[in-house]
XYZ file of C-alpha atoms in Angstrom:
787
model
C 118.874 90.325 100.222
C 121.112 92.240 97.771
C 123.164 93.890 100.534
C 124.024 90.601 102.241
C 124.902 88.904 98.947
C 127.359 91.692 98.175
C 128.660 91.823 101.756
C 129.711 88.173 101.479
C 131.883 89.095 98.484
C 133.929 91.685 100.374
C 137.671 91.128 100.489
C 140.561 91.906 102.827
C 140.065 94.587 105.457
C 136.487 95.269 104.371
C 135.568 91.608 104.993
C 137.278 91.736 108.394
C 135.321 94.889 109.315
C 132.088 93.237 108.253
C 132.778 90.099 110.306
C 133.637 92.179 113.376
C 130.072 93.512 113.407
C 128.791 90.169 114.681
C 129.206 88.203 117.878
C 127.164 86.958 120.824
C 125.072 90.140 120.738
C 123.943 89.256 117.191
C 125.218 86.021 115.588
C 126.265 86.165 111.951
C 124.215 82.984 111.290
C 121.037 84.938 112.089
C 122.047 87.598 109.564
C 122.688 84.912 106.959
C 119.562 82.804 107.309
C 117.179 85.762 107.820
C 118.866 88.196 105.425
C 115.794 88.823 103.277
C 113.523 89.358 106.281
C 116.010 91.645 108.037
C 116.513 93.871 104.980
C 112.751 94.073 104.473
C 111.976 95.642 107.874
C 111.596 99.384 108.554
C 114.316 99.779 111.185
C 114.628 103.501 110.425
C 110.993 104.006 111.409
C 111.944 103.469 115.068
C 113.113 106.600 116.921
C 115.798 105.328 119.303
C 115.625 108.507 121.394
C 111.937 108.109 122.129
C 111.102 105.562 124.876
C 107.502 105.457 123.590
C 108.799 103.743 120.438
C 109.659 100.656 122.468
C 106.470 98.896 121.359
C 107.634 99.119 117.704
C 111.006 97.679 118.665
C 109.283 94.899 120.627
C 107.244 93.944 117.551
C 110.428 93.748 115.486
C 112.113 91.601 118.156
C 109.102 89.254 118.317
C 109.044 89.041 114.528
C 112.749 88.200 114.404
C 112.364 85.440 116.977
C 109.307 84.042 115.188
C 111.182 83.981 111.872
C 114.101 82.171 113.512
C 111.776 79.588 115.032
C 110.012 79.061 111.693
C 113.377 78.642 109.958
C 114.431 76.109 112.565
C 111.222 74.066 112.236
C 111.696 73.629 108.477
C 115.196 72.126 108.711
C 115.399 68.453 107.715
C 118.144 65.827 107.376
C 121.283 65.310 109.440
C 122.747 68.754 108.783
C 119.303 70.260 109.204
C 119.001 68.707 112.664
C 122.135 70.481 113.878
C 121.053 73.776 112.286
C 117.617 73.412 113.856
C 119.172 73.187 117.307
C 121.516 76.112 116.638
C 118.790 78.436 115.311
C 116.497 77.539 118.212
C 119.326 78.387 120.605
C 119.851 81.768 118.914
C 116.123 82.534 119.181
C 116.217 81.944 122.954
C 119.475 83.868 123.283
C 118.159 86.956 121.470
C 114.929 86.895 123.463
C 116.764 86.795 126.798
C 119.213 89.500 125.674
C 116.785 92.054 124.241
C 113.364 91.289 125.723
C 113.739 94.017 128.344
C 115.494 96.471 126.016
C 114.197 95.903 122.449
C 115.403 99.347 121.358
C 118.960 98.076 121.753
C 118.268 95.348 119.195
C 117.084 97.998 116.718
C 120.176 100.096 117.433
C 122.398 97.069 116.872
C 120.805 96.032 113.565
C 120.708 99.616 112.226
C 124.428 99.905 112.923
C 125.094 96.580 111.186
C 123.062 97.501 108.088
C 124.513 100.997 107.749
C 128.061 99.666 108.089
C 127.470 96.880 105.574
C 125.985 99.350 103.089
C 128.975 101.647 103.525
C 131.481 98.845 103.055
C 129.701 97.534 99.975
C 129.387 101.015 98.504
C 133.070 101.731 99.037
C 134.020 98.402 97.468
C 131.683 98.771 94.493
C 132.068 101.023 91.525
C 129.318 103.610 91.986
C 128.712 103.557 88.234
C 127.559 99.933 88.376
C 123.882 99.065 88.790
C 124.530 97.815 92.305
C 126.383 100.977 93.210
C 123.527 103.098 91.928
C 121.041 101.020 93.901
C 123.100 101.286 97.069
C 123.418 105.034 96.636
C 119.699 105.477 96.191
C 118.983 103.254 99.180
C 121.423 104.535 101.737
C 122.818 107.935 100.810
C 119.440 109.631 100.934
C 118.577 108.098 104.303
C 122.034 108.846 105.674
C 121.734 112.442 104.498
C 118.403 112.842 106.281
C 119.577 111.087 109.451
C 122.796 113.108 109.495
C 120.811 116.346 109.209
C 118.619 115.264 112.121
C 121.728 114.605 114.195
C 123.030 118.099 113.349
C 119.672 119.583 114.316
C 119.745 117.686 117.600
C 123.216 119.051 118.368
C 122.229 122.598 117.355
C 119.110 122.449 119.514
C 121.068 121.110 122.473
C 123.656 123.854 121.987
C 121.050 126.634 121.985
C 119.389 125.032 125.008
C 122.702 125.233 126.892
C 123.231 128.832 125.767
C 119.704 129.739 126.816
C 120.264 128.339 130.296
C 123.538 130.230 130.547
C 121.811 133.408 129.409
C 119.043 132.906 131.953
C 121.592 132.317 134.744
C 123.590 135.449 133.804
C 120.447 137.524 133.526
C 119.255 136.388 136.944
C 122.636 137.386 138.421
C 122.446 140.713 136.553
C 119.046 141.408 138.108
C 120.443 140.631 141.545
C 123.293 143.115 140.963
C 120.840 145.630 139.591
C 118.819 145.311 142.787
C 122.092 145.885 144.679
C 122.679 149.107 142.749
C 119.177 150.254 143.667
C 119.900 149.472 147.326
C 123.127 151.504 147.197
C 121.277 154.372 145.562
C 118.670 154.223 148.329
C 121.432 154.336 150.945
C 122.983 157.376 149.248
C 119.619 159.098 149.218
C 119.179 158.410 152.926
C 122.482 160.188 153.691
C 120.753 163.500 153.142
C 119.036 163.117 156.514
C 122.328 162.499 158.351
C 124.605 165.100 159.891
C 127.284 166.367 157.487
C 130.062 164.649 159.417
C 128.385 161.254 159.217
C 127.497 161.807 155.567
C 131.070 162.669 154.652
C 132.231 159.575 156.497
C 129.947 157.119 154.685
C 129.315 158.755 151.315
C 132.718 158.076 149.615
C 132.506 154.322 150.197
C 128.933 154.158 148.890
C 129.803 156.261 145.844
C 132.769 154.031 145.080
C 130.656 150.923 145.480
C 127.928 152.397 143.278
C 130.445 153.241 140.558
C 131.856 149.700 140.647
C 128.397 148.117 140.448
C 127.239 150.464 137.679
C 130.390 149.760 135.662
C 129.780 146.036 136.100
C 126.120 146.464 135.119
C 127.069 148.382 131.978
C 129.648 145.808 131.009
C 127.282 142.891 131.834
C 124.413 144.529 129.916
C 126.590 144.556 126.831
C 127.541 140.938 127.520
C 123.885 139.932 127.878
C 123.039 141.731 124.657
C 125.835 139.859 122.903
C 124.588 136.540 124.353
C 121.108 137.329 123.093
C 122.361 138.202 119.627
C 124.580 135.104 119.488
C 121.642 132.957 120.567
C 119.397 134.537 117.942
C 122.016 133.906 115.247
C 122.297 130.268 116.320
C 118.524 129.956 116.143
C 118.607 131.446 112.655
C 121.153 128.821 111.620
C 119.026 126.058 113.177
C 115.901 127.306 111.415
C 117.718 127.421 108.081
C 118.721 123.775 108.474
C 115.217 122.932 109.707
C 113.635 124.512 106.660
C 116.083 122.719 104.357
C 115.398 119.363 106.041
C 111.647 119.953 105.960
C 111.776 120.893 102.285
C 113.667 117.681 101.530
C 111.099 115.568 103.386
C 107.893 117.350 102.369
C 108.735 118.578 98.875
C 110.731 115.524 97.848
C 109.981 112.381 99.830
C 106.306 113.094 100.567
C 105.642 114.347 97.036
C 107.281 111.202 95.639
C 105.045 109.099 97.891
C 101.972 110.939 96.584
C 103.147 110.402 93.003
C 103.590 106.687 93.681
C 100.098 106.673 95.157
C 98.770 108.251 91.962
C 100.552 105.716 89.748
C 99.265 102.916 91.982
C 95.799 104.074 90.917
C 96.781 102.944 87.404
C 98.026 99.606 88.671
C 101.598 100.618 89.479
C 103.453 99.151 92.459
C 102.080 100.042 95.915
C 103.122 103.460 97.134
C 104.653 101.955 100.271
C 103.967 102.569 103.916
C 104.128 105.892 105.691
C 106.035 104.723 108.766
C 109.424 106.142 107.761
C 107.866 109.375 106.509
C 105.908 109.705 109.737
C 109.033 109.118 111.830
C 110.833 111.876 109.919
C 107.888 114.262 110.196
C 107.604 113.565 113.918
C 111.311 114.327 114.381
C 110.760 117.575 112.509
C 107.771 118.418 114.703
C 109.684 117.659 117.882
C 112.704 119.720 116.834
C 110.553 122.626 115.622
C 108.569 122.666 118.853
C 111.720 122.578 121.001
C 113.171 125.544 119.105
C 109.874 127.410 119.251
C 109.801 127.003 123.034
C 113.407 128.210 123.230
C 112.590 131.304 121.178
C 109.586 132.025 123.404
C 111.776 131.686 126.492
C 114.305 134.063 124.962
C 111.467 136.501 124.307
C 110.342 136.167 127.926
C 113.896 136.933 129.133
C 113.973 140.018 126.913
C 110.691 141.213 128.381
C 111.998 140.612 131.904
C 115.039 142.744 131.199
C 114.572 145.082 128.228
C 117.928 146.177 126.862
C 117.898 148.570 123.891
C 119.115 146.989 120.654
C 118.099 144.948 117.597
C 117.197 141.815 119.566
C 113.478 142.592 119.643
C 113.233 142.634 115.832
C 115.359 139.484 115.569
C 113.120 137.576 117.995
C 109.991 138.737 116.140
C 111.522 137.486 112.906
C 112.453 134.143 114.494
C 108.941 133.753 115.890
C 107.436 134.435 112.485
C 109.805 132.008 110.752
C 109.255 129.132 113.152
C 105.492 129.631 112.988
C 105.678 129.440 109.187
C 107.763 126.254 109.413
C 105.405 124.488 111.799
C 102.389 125.682 109.814
C 103.856 124.191 106.629
C 104.589 120.945 108.459
C 101.088 120.540 109.898
C 99.243 121.505 106.715
C 101.468 119.389 104.449
C 101.298 116.259 106.595
C 97.489 116.179 106.545
C 97.296 113.596 103.778
C 94.959 111.038 102.244
C 96.346 107.636 103.160
C 93.643 105.727 101.268
C 92.177 107.546 98.281
C 88.462 107.390 97.467
C 87.681 105.475 94.253
C 88.548 107.592 91.242
C 85.551 106.320 89.306
C 82.758 107.155 91.707
C 79.239 105.874 91.132
C 76.354 107.731 92.718
C 74.304 105.946 95.375
C 77.225 103.556 96.006
C 79.121 103.194 99.282
C 82.804 104.157 99.251
C 85.596 104.698 101.753
C 88.674 106.851 102.333
C 91.240 107.437 105.090
C 92.991 110.683 106.010
C 95.972 110.887 108.349
C 97.999 113.545 110.141
C 101.609 112.387 110.192
C 102.532 114.631 113.154
C 99.317 114.191 115.123
C 100.737 111.971 117.834
C 103.887 114.018 118.412
C 101.985 117.330 118.692
C 99.270 115.795 120.885
C 96.527 116.871 118.494
C 94.502 113.862 119.684
C 94.113 115.425 123.127
C 91.339 117.467 121.527
C 90.183 115.072 118.752
C 89.526 117.037 115.561
C 86.677 116.315 113.174
C 87.221 115.960 109.436
C 84.599 116.882 106.847
C 84.490 115.565 103.264
C 82.980 117.590 100.407
C 82.921 117.008 96.657
C 83.954 120.023 94.583
C 84.453 120.656 90.887
C 87.660 121.333 89.002
C 86.895 125.067 88.924
C 86.199 125.139 92.656
C 89.488 123.322 93.303
C 91.339 125.971 91.273
C 89.685 128.761 93.251
C 90.502 127.008 96.530
C 94.210 126.774 95.721
C 94.219 130.456 94.769
C 92.710 131.213 98.199
C 89.658 132.669 96.512
C 86.427 132.706 98.525
C 84.416 129.661 97.470
C 81.673 130.360 100.032
C 81.728 126.710 101.113
C 80.271 125.673 97.788
C 80.077 122.030 96.836
C 79.149 120.154 93.698
C 77.123 117.440 95.329
C 75.933 115.880 98.533
C 77.926 113.198 100.335
C 76.230 111.174 103.052
C 78.213 110.238 106.195
C 80.825 112.856 105.368
C 81.961 113.714 108.911
C 84.450 111.659 110.905
C 86.440 112.193 114.102
C 90.165 111.502 113.981
C 91.251 108.660 116.250
C 94.652 108.044 117.812
C 95.913 104.458 117.591
C 98.319 103.849 120.439
C 99.918 100.725 118.972
C 100.907 102.399 115.701
C 101.163 105.998 116.882
C 98.925 107.188 114.049
C 96.178 109.809 114.082
C 93.676 109.130 111.316
C 90.034 109.333 110.291
C 88.455 106.357 108.520
C 85.455 107.263 106.367
C 83.860 103.838 105.892
C 80.328 104.503 104.685
C 80.302 107.569 102.483
C 77.880 107.726 99.579
C 77.451 110.344 96.865
C 73.743 111.131 96.924
C 73.710 113.591 94.040
C 76.107 115.469 91.756
C 75.887 118.915 90.228
C 77.625 119.073 86.869
C 79.067 122.140 85.221
C 78.651 123.238 81.632
C 80.860 121.039 79.469
C 83.314 122.349 76.903
C 83.020 121.355 73.253
C 83.168 117.614 72.737
C 83.781 116.880 76.430
C 81.493 114.186 77.832
C 80.324 113.651 81.398
C 82.995 110.977 81.787
C 85.701 113.574 81.108
C 84.513 115.932 83.858
C 86.741 115.797 86.940
C 85.811 116.392 90.559
C 87.756 115.969 93.789
C 86.943 115.155 97.396
C 87.997 117.985 99.713
C 88.876 116.914 103.250
C 89.142 119.741 105.778
C 89.635 120.065 109.512
C 90.963 122.328 112.264
C 93.850 121.403 114.538
C 94.954 123.157 117.717
C 98.342 122.488 119.274
C 100.148 123.658 122.376
C 96.990 124.208 124.409
C 95.367 126.238 121.627
C 98.536 128.315 121.198
C 98.336 127.650 117.470
C 95.217 126.793 115.471
C 95.482 125.545 111.888
C 92.809 125.231 109.228
C 93.906 122.272 107.089
C 92.636 121.073 103.715
C 93.683 118.349 101.307
C 92.326 117.299 97.928
C 91.903 113.758 96.683
C 93.110 112.589 93.316
C 90.626 113.561 90.579
C 87.426 111.524 90.540
C 84.989 110.996 87.673
C 81.359 110.624 88.714
C 79.169 108.130 86.879
C 75.531 107.157 87.331
C 75.547 103.864 85.406
C 77.963 100.990 84.940
C 78.023 101.566 81.177
C 79.996 104.784 81.804
C 82.783 103.018 83.699
C 84.859 102.307 80.593
C 85.198 105.945 79.493
C 85.559 107.230 83.049
C 88.474 104.856 83.589
C 90.160 106.299 80.479
C 89.961 109.812 81.960
C 91.442 108.608 85.255
C 94.192 106.614 83.518
C 95.298 109.602 81.441
C 95.256 111.919 84.466
C 97.166 109.574 86.775
C 99.792 108.773 84.167
C 100.512 112.230 82.789
C 99.722 114.736 85.565
C 102.693 117.006 86.252
C 103.821 117.965 89.789
C 102.354 121.205 91.080
C 99.852 121.484 88.233
C 96.763 123.660 88.279
C 93.806 121.324 88.974
C 93.457 119.195 86.918
C 95.422 120.099 83.839
C 96.943 117.301 81.782
C 98.710 117.392 78.413
C 96.429 116.965 75.412
C 98.992 114.704 73.742
C 101.794 112.441 74.910
C 104.574 110.459 73.298
C 103.574 106.959 72.268
C 106.217 105.273 74.511
C 104.766 107.142 77.502
C 101.304 105.832 76.717
C 102.698 102.339 76.184
C 104.185 102.380 79.683
C 100.865 103.492 81.172
C 98.692 100.913 79.419
C 101.203 98.138 80.075
C 101.090 98.851 83.820
C 97.297 98.982 83.682
C 97.079 95.733 81.701
C 99.286 93.765 84.103
C 97.376 95.088 87.106
C 93.932 94.396 85.668
C 94.807 90.931 84.403
C 96.886 90.307 87.558
C 99.706 88.910 85.504
C 103.465 89.264 85.350
C 103.248 88.830 81.584
C 102.857 92.338 80.229
C 102.724 93.697 76.711
C 105.697 92.703 74.569
C 107.309 94.963 71.995
C 105.429 93.043 69.280
C 102.163 93.642 71.153
C 102.899 97.358 71.383
C 103.700 97.533 67.660
C 100.305 95.939 66.950
C 98.636 98.556 69.183
C 100.552 101.343 67.429
C 99.366 100.059 64.064
C 95.803 100.132 65.353
C 96.135 103.551 67.001
C 97.794 105.278 64.057
C 96.303 103.222 61.188
C 99.835 102.271 60.218
C 101.294 99.166 58.590
C 104.880 99.592 59.813
C 106.344 96.742 61.865
C 109.357 98.769 63.023
C 109.071 99.898 66.680
C 111.452 102.789 66.009
C 108.900 104.369 63.672
C 106.627 105.033 66.643
C 109.182 106.309 69.180
C 108.647 109.982 68.412
C 104.963 109.776 67.510
C 102.405 111.393 69.794
C 98.888 110.351 70.629
C 96.219 112.884 71.547
C 93.453 112.422 74.057
C 90.968 112.525 71.203
C 92.748 109.662 69.433
C 92.854 107.758 72.705
C 89.203 107.903 73.716
C 87.162 110.449 71.818
C 87.450 109.583 68.137
C 86.418 106.162 66.855
C 88.984 103.987 65.119
C 88.719 104.061 61.301
C 85.796 101.926 60.146
C 84.729 101.131 63.713
C 82.197 102.485 66.172
C 84.534 102.379 69.166
C 87.684 104.176 70.297
C 91.195 102.818 70.793
C 90.747 102.728 74.583
C 87.327 101.077 74.405
C 88.813 98.286 72.298
C 91.819 97.867 74.606
C 89.685 97.959 77.743
C 87.459 95.255 76.252
C 90.537 93.068 75.764
C 91.563 93.621 79.402
C 88.092 92.791 80.715
C 87.814 89.606 78.659
C 91.303 88.451 79.642
C 90.778 89.280 83.320
C 87.471 87.427 83.558
C 88.014 84.387 81.329
C 91.489 84.118 79.809
C 93.997 84.922 82.552
C 95.524 81.415 82.939
C 95.858 81.038 79.164
C 97.469 84.487 78.870
C 99.910 83.621 81.653
C 100.727 80.314 79.941
C 101.571 82.157 76.732
C 98.796 80.302 74.895
C 97.212 83.549 73.659
C 99.125 85.625 71.124
C 96.218 88.033 71.226
C 97.589 91.143 69.585
C 97.736 89.820 66.022
C 95.647 91.033 63.083
C 93.942 88.783 60.554
C 96.608 89.186 57.864
C 99.447 88.490 60.302
C 97.637 85.376 61.530
C 97.270 84.153 57.963
C 100.959 84.716 57.207
C 101.984 82.876 60.364
C 99.693 79.887 59.902
C 100.182 79.216 56.197
C 103.674 77.881 56.833
C 102.408 75.391 59.426
C 100.703 71.965 59.126
C 96.952 71.696 58.846
C 95.197 71.943 62.197
C 97.626 74.537 63.552
C 95.727 77.378 65.246
C 96.271 80.555 67.226
C 94.169 82.833 69.413
C 93.930 86.520 68.587
C 91.791 89.387 69.844
C 89.049 90.453 67.475
C 89.646 93.631 65.487
C 85.958 94.182 64.828
C 84.352 93.504 68.201
C 85.012 94.909 71.660
C 86.042 92.195 74.095
C 86.192 89.416 71.523
C 88.735 86.695 70.827
C 88.814 84.472 67.759
C 90.486 81.241 66.708
C 92.353 81.227 63.409
C 93.514 77.900 61.952
C 94.895 76.503 58.739
C 93.020 73.713 56.890
C 92.131 72.433 53.429
C 89.873 74.499 51.175
C 86.754 72.333 50.726
C 86.045 74.023 47.387
C 89.485 73.467 45.844
C 91.280 70.198 46.312
C 94.893 70.562 47.373
C 94.518 74.220 48.328
C 94.926 75.340 51.922
C 93.511 78.417 53.588
C 93.225 80.098 56.975
C 89.835 80.057 58.678
C 88.663 82.505 61.364
C 85.992 81.558 63.874
C 83.431 84.163 64.777
C 84.735 85.978 67.906
C 83.889 84.694 71.356
C 82.857 87.213 74.018
C 82.191 87.105 77.744
C 78.675 85.795 77.085
C 80.083 82.808 75.229
C 82.543 81.960 77.977
C 79.833 82.049 80.640
C 78.295 79.120 78.720
C 81.455 77.142 77.940
C 85.094 77.886 78.676
C 87.746 78.545 76.061
C 89.630 75.338 76.907
C 86.485 73.213 76.555
C 85.608 74.874 73.239
C 89.078 74.123 71.908
C 88.728 70.549 73.154
C 85.400 70.214 71.294
C 86.939 71.193 67.947
C 88.856 68.098 66.880
C 90.165 69.750 63.751
C 92.316 71.995 65.998
C 95.505 70.014 66.590
C 98.501 72.236 67.336
C 98.720 75.586 69.110
C 101.019 77.843 67.116
C 103.811 77.196 66.458
C 103.765 73.444 67.144
C 102.455 72.559 70.629
C 99.835 69.771 70.845
C 96.667 71.423 72.092
C 96.054 68.896 74.884
C 99.530 69.596 76.240
C 98.551 73.271 76.630
C 94.846 73.162 77.522
C 94.049 69.744 79.037
C 94.605 70.903 82.614
C 91.746 73.369 82.104
C 89.247 70.911 80.579
C 86.023 70.305 82.496
C 85.985 66.747 83.905
C 83.578 64.283 82.160
C 80.017 64.166 83.422
C 79.088 61.453 85.911
C 77.025 58.417 84.896
C 73.231 58.470 84.673
C 71.369 58.678 87.973
C 67.772 57.406 88.491
C 67.434 56.632 84.840
C 68.118 60.181 83.680
C 70.957 61.116 81.351
C 72.456 64.538 81.803
C 72.690 66.580 78.587
C 76.080 67.891 77.580
C 76.834 71.102 75.738
C 79.502 70.877 73.077
C 80.569 73.163 70.287
C 80.683 72.283 66.613
C 81.770 74.180 63.520
C 79.418 72.968 60.740
C 81.959 72.783 57.918
C 84.309 70.773 60.164
C 81.732 68.713 62.082
C 82.803 65.418 60.525
C 85.968 65.560 62.508
C 84.025 65.831 65.728
C 82.777 62.470 66.999
C 81.432 61.439 70.364
C 82.990 58.177 71.517
C 80.941 58.106 74.714
C 77.606 57.769 72.984
C 76.041 60.201 75.456
C 73.341 62.451 74.039
C 74.892 65.813 73.268
C 73.601 69.277 72.710
C 75.631 71.045 70.033
C 76.334 74.730 69.623
C 77.021 75.595 66.005
C 79.668 78.259 65.552
C 80.362 79.958 62.250
C 83.768 79.845 60.640
C 84.779 82.191 57.896
C 87.788 82.413 55.587
C 86.494 85.758 54.371
C 86.542 89.168 56.073
C 82.809 88.940 56.774
C 81.905 86.800 59.797
C 78.722 84.709 59.892
C 76.196 85.346 62.630
C 76.531 82.841 65.476
C 73.722 80.256 65.564
C 72.820 77.672 68.144
C 71.169 74.244 67.911
C 69.108 74.889 71.055
C 68.275 77.770 73.284
C 71.472 78.377 75.286
C 71.090 79.258 78.942
C 70.895 83.031 79.173
C 73.279 83.956 81.946
C 72.977 87.720 81.623
C 69.801 89.338 82.867
C 68.273 92.360 81.179
C 69.214 94.110 84.400
C 72.877 94.892 84.962
C 74.829 94.160 88.140
C 73.529 97.361 89.691
C 69.921 96.490 89.020
C 69.550 98.968 86.187
C 67.917 98.249 82.842
C 70.640 97.508 80.280
C 69.375 98.367 76.791
C 72.378 96.874 74.964
C 72.015 93.483 76.623
C 68.277 93.449 75.980
C 68.789 94.212 72.301
C 71.322 91.376 72.069
C 68.795 88.900 73.453
C 66.062 90.222 71.174
C 68.259 89.892 68.085
C 69.215 86.352 69.084
C 65.589 85.255 69.537
C 64.608 86.930 66.273
C 67.364 85.066 64.399
C 66.362 81.782 66.011
C 62.730 82.166 65.036
C 63.671 82.861 61.397
C 65.331 79.453 61.025
C 63.348 76.432 59.733
C 62.209 74.065 62.464
C 64.235 71.143 61.071
C 67.401 73.256 61.290
C 66.752 74.207 64.872
C 66.141 70.730 66.132
C 67.840 68.564 63.532
C 70.882 67.962 65.714
C 68.878 66.407 68.583
C 67.122 63.119 69.200
C 63.991 62.937 71.255
C 64.416 61.177 74.565
């Protein structure tokens, strides 16, 4: 809606020009009330010169009318009643005007938008943020569209010249046949008497001389026409190559880069409709010029005239074949990437698409696409055109798919829906490299024929790097490899080289994007959060963000070397935080209730200046995927002295038993969320509703949490029998082992989600049971009453 907002601020002649764009053909009220919808549509994706694009225009017309009707239905009040009638009238008016010619609606709106953008750009200082945005939006598109218009004019010009050349050549051949007829007549004079020969021969000789002089002069003219035409084709091909380079090496590469960043949680890469429309225009223009060059070659063969034209036509043929080859091979792309962390024996999908398939009628002989998994070394050899002898690094089931043409969208694509990696063949690893650092790629290859098998292309495209895992426990480290590759891969790299170290701000940007995507939150990592992470990553105590601007972090520091004093890496800790927040803490993170990235000393400094009962939530330093509650209270051992207590960290297993909000509700000694918000004001909307009354004489048990040293503050006004979960609190660096008053329900099986035996989970259960059995019987059951 930015363009319309600025257009309304135009002054003087610019405002008058803007207003003159509207009328009965397109009311200005429609532009005003549907401004956001109008500016969000892909009008440039519709080729106005192609009647087959009418279905796209019809969809846009139907969408516009539907939006108008929806807007009308939601009008209320006296003024709304009048507007409702007016908008309904406009909907009917536009339908009757453009229903039979929807392309005209697209033409009209494109003209309006381009003119508005031009007027706003001219009226706005290009150095301002708006000016920069307008330039990036419109100048690039106008440049591309202007080049296409030049190409259209060039191609039409050479078409006219070619027809003229053909007409002149046909007349030349007729005159040449006349010269042969005169020569035959002269030859026949030899059989006539001398008197008759002398009577007729001078006229025939004169006529022959005239015709031969004309033929000589016309031959030179034809040669000049041919050379001029070849030079025009050279100029057209230069512009074609420049336009194709702009679209393929700039726009398409940018789309692929956005697709790669989207793999890290970045914004969606955007649709391919505009790119496809540009590529189809390229294909159409290239094919028209190729046919013209072939016709010129045919004319040369019909009437060989000595000169440089033969070499020029050969050069043009070679150039245009190179151009169309680059277009076809570059527009065979992966629209939907396979998963970059790929688990064996697990179904996965991918979609490949040929952006020029419909325009070149490739679907008339539907090609088949084959998918193969290859290693990093094999990918390098492939790009060097070295013979890989069709080697693969594994076996993919259901790896063949026929490309289908979708009439409604004009797309030619192959949807692999049920692929599965049956086995993987790993290469010898280098040094400290683990299996989760080894990169593979899915190679998609096919063969396209165009122009009735005139040209046949072998096409290949590689997916983004994939890391193959065999167990869910490897997902964490595999994701780190993918994150680093997606974030820091350089354009045109050798597969799959990435820098070994990057600047800390670069890494911050990558993990912030990943965090927001995983947690599905608009609240990202603040500068304070990133300082905390820098302190953890570099074992630093500095609180100044500037101290970390020029620091670099290596891959080893990121996810190969354990943090000092810990048995996990920086990434493993951070990924644990993301997982915990995504699964159990997202609403509290979005509410700002979780500070999270605060160490124990910082928490103590913050809380000691607050009243007793003030608490905060911070992620555990010592445990992956843990969050702890720190609060300020009296020291029970020293009267009048206050101290900060830290509850043993909660993990996913704890929150599957009882939610964070309910646990905070249970602990009555927690009063204010830092800095001073009453806890019920923040968390009450997430509390579990009270249990219903007893049914059939049975009372339902209730699980509640209690911290032993603070249990006196926790009373049960309902009188309902309760089951308590003791939770250790510690003012010291060493946390107490969590203990429970009863056996808690074990939500996690010894088998993981994939049905595999999970040793870590099993050991956790075993340790818990062992600890429980060590406790005296009266301790285990002292908190319960028999029923």
